[in-house]
PDB file of C-alpha atoms in Angstrom:
ATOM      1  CA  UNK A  14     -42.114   7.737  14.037  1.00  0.00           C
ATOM      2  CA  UNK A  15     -39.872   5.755  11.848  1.00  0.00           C
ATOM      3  CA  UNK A  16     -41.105   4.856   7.823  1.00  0.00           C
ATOM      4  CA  UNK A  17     -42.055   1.314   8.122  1.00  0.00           C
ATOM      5  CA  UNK A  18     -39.840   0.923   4.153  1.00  0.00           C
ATOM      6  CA  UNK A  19     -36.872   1.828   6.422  1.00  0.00           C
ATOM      7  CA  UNK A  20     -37.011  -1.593   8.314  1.00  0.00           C
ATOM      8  CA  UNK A  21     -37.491  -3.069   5.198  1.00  0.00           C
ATOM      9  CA  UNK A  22     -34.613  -2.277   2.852  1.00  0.00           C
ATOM     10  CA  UNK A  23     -31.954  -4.621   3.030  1.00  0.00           C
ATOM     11  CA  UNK A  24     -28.661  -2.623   3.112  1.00  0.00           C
ATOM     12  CA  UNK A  25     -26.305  -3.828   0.268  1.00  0.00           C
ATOM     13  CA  UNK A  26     -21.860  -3.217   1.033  1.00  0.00           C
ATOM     14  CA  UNK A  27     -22.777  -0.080  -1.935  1.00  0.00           C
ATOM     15  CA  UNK A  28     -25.568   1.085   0.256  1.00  0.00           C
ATOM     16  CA  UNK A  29     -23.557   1.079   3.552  1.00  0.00           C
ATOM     17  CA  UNK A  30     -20.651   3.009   2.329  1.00  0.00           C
ATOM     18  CA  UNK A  31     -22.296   5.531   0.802  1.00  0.00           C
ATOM     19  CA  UNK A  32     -24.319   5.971   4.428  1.00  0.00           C
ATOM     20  CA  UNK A  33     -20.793   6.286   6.016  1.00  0.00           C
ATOM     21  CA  UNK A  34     -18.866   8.655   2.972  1.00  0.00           C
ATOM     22  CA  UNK A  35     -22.223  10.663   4.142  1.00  0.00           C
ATOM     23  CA  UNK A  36     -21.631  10.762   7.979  1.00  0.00           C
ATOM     24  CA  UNK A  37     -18.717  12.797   6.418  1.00  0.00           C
ATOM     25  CA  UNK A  38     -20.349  15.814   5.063  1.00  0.00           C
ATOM     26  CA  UNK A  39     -23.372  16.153   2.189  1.00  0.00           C
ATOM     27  CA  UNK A  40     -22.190  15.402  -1.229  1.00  0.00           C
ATOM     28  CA  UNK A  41     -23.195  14.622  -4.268  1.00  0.00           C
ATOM     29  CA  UNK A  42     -23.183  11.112  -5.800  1.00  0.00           C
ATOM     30  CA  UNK A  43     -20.442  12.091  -8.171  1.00  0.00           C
ATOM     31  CA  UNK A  44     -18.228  13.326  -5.693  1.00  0.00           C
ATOM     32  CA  UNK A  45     -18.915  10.046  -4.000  1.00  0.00           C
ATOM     33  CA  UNK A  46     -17.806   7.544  -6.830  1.00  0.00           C
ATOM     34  CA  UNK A  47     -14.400   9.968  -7.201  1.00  0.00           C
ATOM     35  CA  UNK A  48     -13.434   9.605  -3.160  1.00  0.00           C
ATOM     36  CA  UNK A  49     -14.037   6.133  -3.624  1.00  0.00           C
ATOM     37  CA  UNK A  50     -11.763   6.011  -6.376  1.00  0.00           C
ATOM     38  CA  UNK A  51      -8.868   7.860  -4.586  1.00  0.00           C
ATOM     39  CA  UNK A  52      -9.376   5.535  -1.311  1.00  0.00           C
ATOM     40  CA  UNK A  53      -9.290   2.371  -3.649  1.00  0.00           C
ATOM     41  CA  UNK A  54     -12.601   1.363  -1.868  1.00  0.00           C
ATOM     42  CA  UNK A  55     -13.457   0.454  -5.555  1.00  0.00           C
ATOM     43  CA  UNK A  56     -11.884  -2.288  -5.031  1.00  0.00           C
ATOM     44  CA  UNK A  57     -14.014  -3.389  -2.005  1.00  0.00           C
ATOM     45  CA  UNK A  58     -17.387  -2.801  -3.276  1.00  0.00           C
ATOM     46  CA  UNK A  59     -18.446  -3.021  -6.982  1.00  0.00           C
ATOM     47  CA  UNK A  60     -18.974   0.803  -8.008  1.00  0.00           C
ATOM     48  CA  UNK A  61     -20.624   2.125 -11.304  1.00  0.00           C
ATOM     49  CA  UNK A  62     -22.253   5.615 -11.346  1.00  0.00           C
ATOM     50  CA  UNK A  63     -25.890   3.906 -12.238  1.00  0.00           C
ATOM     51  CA  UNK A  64     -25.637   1.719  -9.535  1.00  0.00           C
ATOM     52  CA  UNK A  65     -24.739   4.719  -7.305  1.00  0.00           C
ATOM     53  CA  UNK A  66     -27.388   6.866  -8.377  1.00  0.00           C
ATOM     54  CA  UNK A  67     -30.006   3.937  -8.102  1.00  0.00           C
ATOM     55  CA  UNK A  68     -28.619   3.310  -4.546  1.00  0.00           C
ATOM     56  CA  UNK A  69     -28.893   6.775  -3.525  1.00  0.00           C
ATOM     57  CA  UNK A  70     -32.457   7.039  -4.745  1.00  0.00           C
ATOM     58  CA  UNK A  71     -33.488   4.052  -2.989  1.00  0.00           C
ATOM     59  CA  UNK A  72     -31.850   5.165  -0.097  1.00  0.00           C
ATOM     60  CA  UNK A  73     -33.773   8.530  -0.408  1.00  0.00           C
ATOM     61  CA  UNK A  74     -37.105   6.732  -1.264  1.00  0.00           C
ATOM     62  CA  UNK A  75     -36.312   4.607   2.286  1.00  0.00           C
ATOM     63  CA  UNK A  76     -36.038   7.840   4.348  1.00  0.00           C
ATOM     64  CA  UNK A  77     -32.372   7.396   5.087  1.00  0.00           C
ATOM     65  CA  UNK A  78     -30.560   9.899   3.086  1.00  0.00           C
ATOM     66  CA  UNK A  79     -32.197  13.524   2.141  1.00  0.00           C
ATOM     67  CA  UNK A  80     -31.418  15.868  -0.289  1.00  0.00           C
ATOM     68  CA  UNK A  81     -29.303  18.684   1.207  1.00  0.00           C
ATOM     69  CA  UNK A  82     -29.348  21.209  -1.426  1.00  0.00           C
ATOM     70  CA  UNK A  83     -29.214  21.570  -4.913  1.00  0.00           C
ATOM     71  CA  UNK A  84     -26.674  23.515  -6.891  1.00  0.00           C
ATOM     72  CA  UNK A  85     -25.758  24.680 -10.407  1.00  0.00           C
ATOM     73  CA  UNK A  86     -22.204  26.639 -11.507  1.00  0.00           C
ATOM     74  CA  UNK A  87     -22.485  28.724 -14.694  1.00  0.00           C
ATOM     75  CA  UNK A  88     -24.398  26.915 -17.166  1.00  0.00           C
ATOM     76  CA  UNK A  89     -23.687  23.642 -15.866  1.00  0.00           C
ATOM     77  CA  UNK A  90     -26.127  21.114 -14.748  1.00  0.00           C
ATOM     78  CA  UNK A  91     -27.620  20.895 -11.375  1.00  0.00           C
ATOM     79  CA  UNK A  92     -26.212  18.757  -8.856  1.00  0.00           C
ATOM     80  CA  UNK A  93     -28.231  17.762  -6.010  1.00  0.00           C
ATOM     81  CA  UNK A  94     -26.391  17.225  -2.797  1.00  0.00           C
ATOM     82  CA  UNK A  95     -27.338  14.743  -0.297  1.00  0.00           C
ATOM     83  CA  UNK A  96     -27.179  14.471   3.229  1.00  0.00           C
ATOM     84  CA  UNK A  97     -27.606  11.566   5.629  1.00  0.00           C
ATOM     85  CA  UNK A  98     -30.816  11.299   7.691  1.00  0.00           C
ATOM     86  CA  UNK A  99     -30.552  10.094  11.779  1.00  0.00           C
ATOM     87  CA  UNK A 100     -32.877   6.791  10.761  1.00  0.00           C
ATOM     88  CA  UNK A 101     -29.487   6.424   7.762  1.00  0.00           C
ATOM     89  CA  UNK A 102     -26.858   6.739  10.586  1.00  0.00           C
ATOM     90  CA  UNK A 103     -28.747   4.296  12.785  1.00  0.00           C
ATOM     91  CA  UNK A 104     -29.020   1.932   9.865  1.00  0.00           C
ATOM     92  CA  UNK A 105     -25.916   2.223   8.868  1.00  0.00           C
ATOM     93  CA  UNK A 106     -24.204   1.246  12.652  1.00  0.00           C
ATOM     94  CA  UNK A 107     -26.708  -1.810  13.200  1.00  0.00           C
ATOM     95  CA  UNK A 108     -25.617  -3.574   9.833  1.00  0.00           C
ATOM     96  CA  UNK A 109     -22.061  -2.844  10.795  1.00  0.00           C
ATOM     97  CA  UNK A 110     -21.641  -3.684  13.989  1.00  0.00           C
ATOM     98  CA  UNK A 111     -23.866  -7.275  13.059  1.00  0.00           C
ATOM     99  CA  UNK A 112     -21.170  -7.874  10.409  1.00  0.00           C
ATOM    100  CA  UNK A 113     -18.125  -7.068  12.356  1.00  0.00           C
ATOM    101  CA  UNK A 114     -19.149  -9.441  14.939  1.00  0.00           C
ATOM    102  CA  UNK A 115     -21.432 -12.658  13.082  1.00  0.00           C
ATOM    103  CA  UNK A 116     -19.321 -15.372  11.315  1.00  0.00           C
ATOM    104  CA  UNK A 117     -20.975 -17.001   8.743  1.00  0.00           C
ATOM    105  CA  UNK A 118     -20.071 -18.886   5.719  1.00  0.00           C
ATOM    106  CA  UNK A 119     -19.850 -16.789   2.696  1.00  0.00           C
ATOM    107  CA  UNK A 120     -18.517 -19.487  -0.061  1.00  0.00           C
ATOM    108  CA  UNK A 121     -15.815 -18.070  -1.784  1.00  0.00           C
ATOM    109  CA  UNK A 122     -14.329 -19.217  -4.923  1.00  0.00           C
ATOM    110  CA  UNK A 123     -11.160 -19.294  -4.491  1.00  0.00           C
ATOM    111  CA  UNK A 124     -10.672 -22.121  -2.124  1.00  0.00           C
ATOM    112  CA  UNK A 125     -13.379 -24.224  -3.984  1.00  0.00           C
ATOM    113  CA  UNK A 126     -10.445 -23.708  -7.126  1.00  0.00           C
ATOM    114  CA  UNK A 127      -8.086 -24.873  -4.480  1.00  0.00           C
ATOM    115  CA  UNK A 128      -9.752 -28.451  -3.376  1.00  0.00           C
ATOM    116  CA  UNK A 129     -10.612 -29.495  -7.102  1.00  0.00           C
ATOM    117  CA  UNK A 130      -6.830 -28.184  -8.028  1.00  0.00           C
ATOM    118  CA  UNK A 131      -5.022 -31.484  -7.260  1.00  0.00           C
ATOM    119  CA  UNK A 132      -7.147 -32.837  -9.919  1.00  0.00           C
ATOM    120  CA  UNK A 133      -5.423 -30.929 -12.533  1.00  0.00           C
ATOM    121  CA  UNK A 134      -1.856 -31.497 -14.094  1.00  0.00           C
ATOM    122  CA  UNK A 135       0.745 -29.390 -11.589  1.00  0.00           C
ATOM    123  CA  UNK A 136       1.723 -27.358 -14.798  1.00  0.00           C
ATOM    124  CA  UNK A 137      -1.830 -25.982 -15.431  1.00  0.00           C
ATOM    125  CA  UNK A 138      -1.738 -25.049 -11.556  1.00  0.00           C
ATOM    126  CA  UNK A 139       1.388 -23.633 -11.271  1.00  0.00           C
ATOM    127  CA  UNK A 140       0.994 -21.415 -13.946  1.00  0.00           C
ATOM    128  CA  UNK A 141      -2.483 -20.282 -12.644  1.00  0.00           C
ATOM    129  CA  UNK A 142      -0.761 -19.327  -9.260  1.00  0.00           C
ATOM    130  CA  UNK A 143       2.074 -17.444 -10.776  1.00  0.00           C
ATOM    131  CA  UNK A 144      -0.322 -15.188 -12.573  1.00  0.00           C
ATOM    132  CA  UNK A 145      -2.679 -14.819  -9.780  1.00  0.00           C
ATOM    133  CA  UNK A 146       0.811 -14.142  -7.494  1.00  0.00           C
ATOM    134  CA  UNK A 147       1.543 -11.183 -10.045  1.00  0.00           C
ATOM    135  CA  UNK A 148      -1.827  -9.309 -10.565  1.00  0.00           C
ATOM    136  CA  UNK A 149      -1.779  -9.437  -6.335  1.00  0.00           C
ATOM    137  CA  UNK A 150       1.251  -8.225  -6.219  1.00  0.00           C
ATOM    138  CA  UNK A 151       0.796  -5.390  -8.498  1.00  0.00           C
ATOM    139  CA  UNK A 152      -2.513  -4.711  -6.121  1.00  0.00           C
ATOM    140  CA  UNK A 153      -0.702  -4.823  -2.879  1.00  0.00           C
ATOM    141  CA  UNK A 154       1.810  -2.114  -4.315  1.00  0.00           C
ATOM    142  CA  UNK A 155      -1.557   0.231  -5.339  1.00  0.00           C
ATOM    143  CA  UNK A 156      -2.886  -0.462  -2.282  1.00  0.00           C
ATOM    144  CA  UNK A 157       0.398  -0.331  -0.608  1.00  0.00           C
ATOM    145  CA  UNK A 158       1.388   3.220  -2.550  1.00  0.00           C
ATOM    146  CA  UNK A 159      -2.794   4.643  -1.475  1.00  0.00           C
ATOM    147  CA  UNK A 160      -1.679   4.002   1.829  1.00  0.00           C
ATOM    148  CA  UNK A 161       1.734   5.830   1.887  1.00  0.00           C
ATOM    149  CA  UNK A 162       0.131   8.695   0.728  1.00  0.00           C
ATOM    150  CA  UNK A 163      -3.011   9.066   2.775  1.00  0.00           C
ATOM    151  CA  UNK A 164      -0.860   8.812   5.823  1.00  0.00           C
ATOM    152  CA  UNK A 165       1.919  11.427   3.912  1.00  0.00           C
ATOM    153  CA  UNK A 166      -1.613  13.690   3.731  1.00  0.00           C
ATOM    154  CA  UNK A 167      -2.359  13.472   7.560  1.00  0.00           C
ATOM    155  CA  UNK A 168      -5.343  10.371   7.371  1.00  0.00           C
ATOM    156  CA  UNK A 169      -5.518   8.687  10.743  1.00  0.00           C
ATOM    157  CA  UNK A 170      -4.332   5.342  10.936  1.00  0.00           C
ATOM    158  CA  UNK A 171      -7.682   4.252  12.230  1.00  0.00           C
ATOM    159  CA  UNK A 172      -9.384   4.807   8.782  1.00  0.00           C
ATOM    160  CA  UNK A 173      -7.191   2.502   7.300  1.00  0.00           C
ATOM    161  CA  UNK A 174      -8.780  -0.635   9.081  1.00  0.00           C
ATOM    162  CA  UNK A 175      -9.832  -2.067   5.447  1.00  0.00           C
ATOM    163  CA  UNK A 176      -6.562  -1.182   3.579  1.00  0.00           C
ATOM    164  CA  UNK A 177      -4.369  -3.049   6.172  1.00  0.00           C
ATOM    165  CA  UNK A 178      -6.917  -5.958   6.470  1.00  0.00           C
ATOM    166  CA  UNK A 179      -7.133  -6.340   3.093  1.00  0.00           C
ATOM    167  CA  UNK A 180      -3.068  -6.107   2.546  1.00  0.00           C
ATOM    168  CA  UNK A 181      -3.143  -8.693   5.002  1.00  0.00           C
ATOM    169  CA  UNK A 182      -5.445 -11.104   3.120  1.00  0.00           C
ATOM    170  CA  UNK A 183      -3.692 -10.805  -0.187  1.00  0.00           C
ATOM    171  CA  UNK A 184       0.062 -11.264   1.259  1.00  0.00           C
ATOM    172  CA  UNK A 185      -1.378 -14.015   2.719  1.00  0.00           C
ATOM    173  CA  UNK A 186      -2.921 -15.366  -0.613  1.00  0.00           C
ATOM    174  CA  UNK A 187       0.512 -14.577  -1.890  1.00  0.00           C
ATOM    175  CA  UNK A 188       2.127 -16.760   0.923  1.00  0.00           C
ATOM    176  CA  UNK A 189      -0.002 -19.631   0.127  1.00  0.00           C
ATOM    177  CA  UNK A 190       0.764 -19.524  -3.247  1.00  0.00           C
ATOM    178  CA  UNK A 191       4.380 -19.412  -3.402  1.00  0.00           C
ATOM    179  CA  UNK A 192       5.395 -21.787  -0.764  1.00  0.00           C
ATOM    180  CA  UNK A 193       3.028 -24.930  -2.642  1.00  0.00           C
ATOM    181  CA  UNK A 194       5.061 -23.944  -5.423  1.00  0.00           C
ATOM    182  CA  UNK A 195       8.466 -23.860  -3.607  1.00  0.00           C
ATOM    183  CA  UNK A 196       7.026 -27.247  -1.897  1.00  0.00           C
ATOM    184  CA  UNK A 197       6.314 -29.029  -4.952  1.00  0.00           C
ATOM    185  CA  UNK A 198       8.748 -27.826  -6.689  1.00  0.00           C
ATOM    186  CA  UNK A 199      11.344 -28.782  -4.314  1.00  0.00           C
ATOM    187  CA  UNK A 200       9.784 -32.103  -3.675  1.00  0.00           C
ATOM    188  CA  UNK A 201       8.602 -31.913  -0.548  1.00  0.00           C
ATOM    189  CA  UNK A 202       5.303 -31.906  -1.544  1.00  0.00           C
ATOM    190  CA  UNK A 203       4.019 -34.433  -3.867  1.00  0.00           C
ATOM    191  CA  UNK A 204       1.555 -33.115  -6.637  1.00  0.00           C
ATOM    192  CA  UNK A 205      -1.375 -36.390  -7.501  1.00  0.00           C
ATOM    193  CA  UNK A 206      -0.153 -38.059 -10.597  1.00  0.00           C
ATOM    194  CA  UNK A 207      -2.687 -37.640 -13.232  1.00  0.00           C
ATOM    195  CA  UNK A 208      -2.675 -40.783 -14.957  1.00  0.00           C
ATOM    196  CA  UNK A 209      -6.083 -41.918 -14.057  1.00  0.00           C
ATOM    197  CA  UNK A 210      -7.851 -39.251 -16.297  1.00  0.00           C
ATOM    198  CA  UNK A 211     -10.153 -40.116 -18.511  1.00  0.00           C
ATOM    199  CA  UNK A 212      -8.176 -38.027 -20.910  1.00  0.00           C
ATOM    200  CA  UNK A 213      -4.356 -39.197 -19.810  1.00  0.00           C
ATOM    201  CA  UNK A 214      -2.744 -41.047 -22.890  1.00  0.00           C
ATOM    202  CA  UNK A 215      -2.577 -44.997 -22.771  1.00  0.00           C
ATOM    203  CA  UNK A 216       0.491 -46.713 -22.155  1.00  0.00           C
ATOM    204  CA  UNK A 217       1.626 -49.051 -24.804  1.00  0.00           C
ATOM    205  CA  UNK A 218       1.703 -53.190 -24.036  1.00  0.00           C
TER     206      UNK A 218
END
């Protein structure tokens, strides 16, 4: 019969991923925040070993992950390995297959920046894209580089759904970007004049 505290945890993205790294074999949470960090699924979800270790406990506490064994090398401390429980796995497919196929409206930032920008002198926003252009740039060739590699060392295309989505989403960003600033630039798109601020200098009689 199934804990009633497992129906009531809400999964977090941290919570769900560490499920799934454990459908691949027991490990410890460690272990966990390194593959991660090779996979650049840092990047996706917000990692920091005491949120890692918190998760895993809760999950634990929930009845969804177990621990598996615990070990100890030499004089080194012990490291308890966990292992994913059936109620996990189930968990772990029902909030993923309800997010792959619900739209909702999440409210990101970015395009909120992007209505209230033609408020703001073209100068100001130009700028702001050119730097945002360069730090995704510099991602997509991390991301781009992670990719190379994992396929050089035999990964399956298939478990590369997020890396190629999220390439996707930042050339697009990039896209975006550059051709307002070609557009403008070029004239073919007019930038507001900002004369009506409240802040704009006055224009002598």
């Amino acid at each position: 019969m199934e804990h009633d505290s497992q129906r009531r945890m809400k999964l977090t993205p941290l919570a769900v991923t560490v499920l799934g790294l454990l459908r691949e074999r027991p490990m410890h949470p460690y272990e966990m925040a390194q593959i991660l960090k090779k996979r650049g699924d840092d990047l996706l979800v917000r990692v920091s070993p005491g949120a890692l270790y918190h998760t895993v406990e809760k999950l634990q506490d929930h009845g969804l992950v177990r621990i598996d064994r615990v070990e100890q090398t030499n004089n080194r401390p012990e490291r308890t390995i966990y292992a994913v429980e059936s109620a996990g796995e189930r968990a772990a497919r029902e909030w993923v297959v309800a997010e792959l196929s619900t739209v909702r409206s999440e409210y990101p930032v970015f395009p909120v920046a992007l209505a209230v920008a033609p408020k703001l002198p073209w100068s100001a926003v130009r700028a702001a894209f050119q730097q945002r252009i360069e730090v995704l740039r510099d991602q997509v060739s991390g991301r781009e580089f992670r990719l190379d590699r994992a396929r050089t060392e035999g990964i399956d295309e298939i478990l590369l759904l997020e890396d190629t989505y999220v390439l996707e989403l930042q050339a697009a960003q990039i896209n975006h970007m550059q051709r307002t600033i070609d557009l403008v630039d070029s004239g073919a798109l007019t930038w507001p004049p900002q004369s009506d601020r409240p802040d704009a200098p006055k224009e002598e009689a």
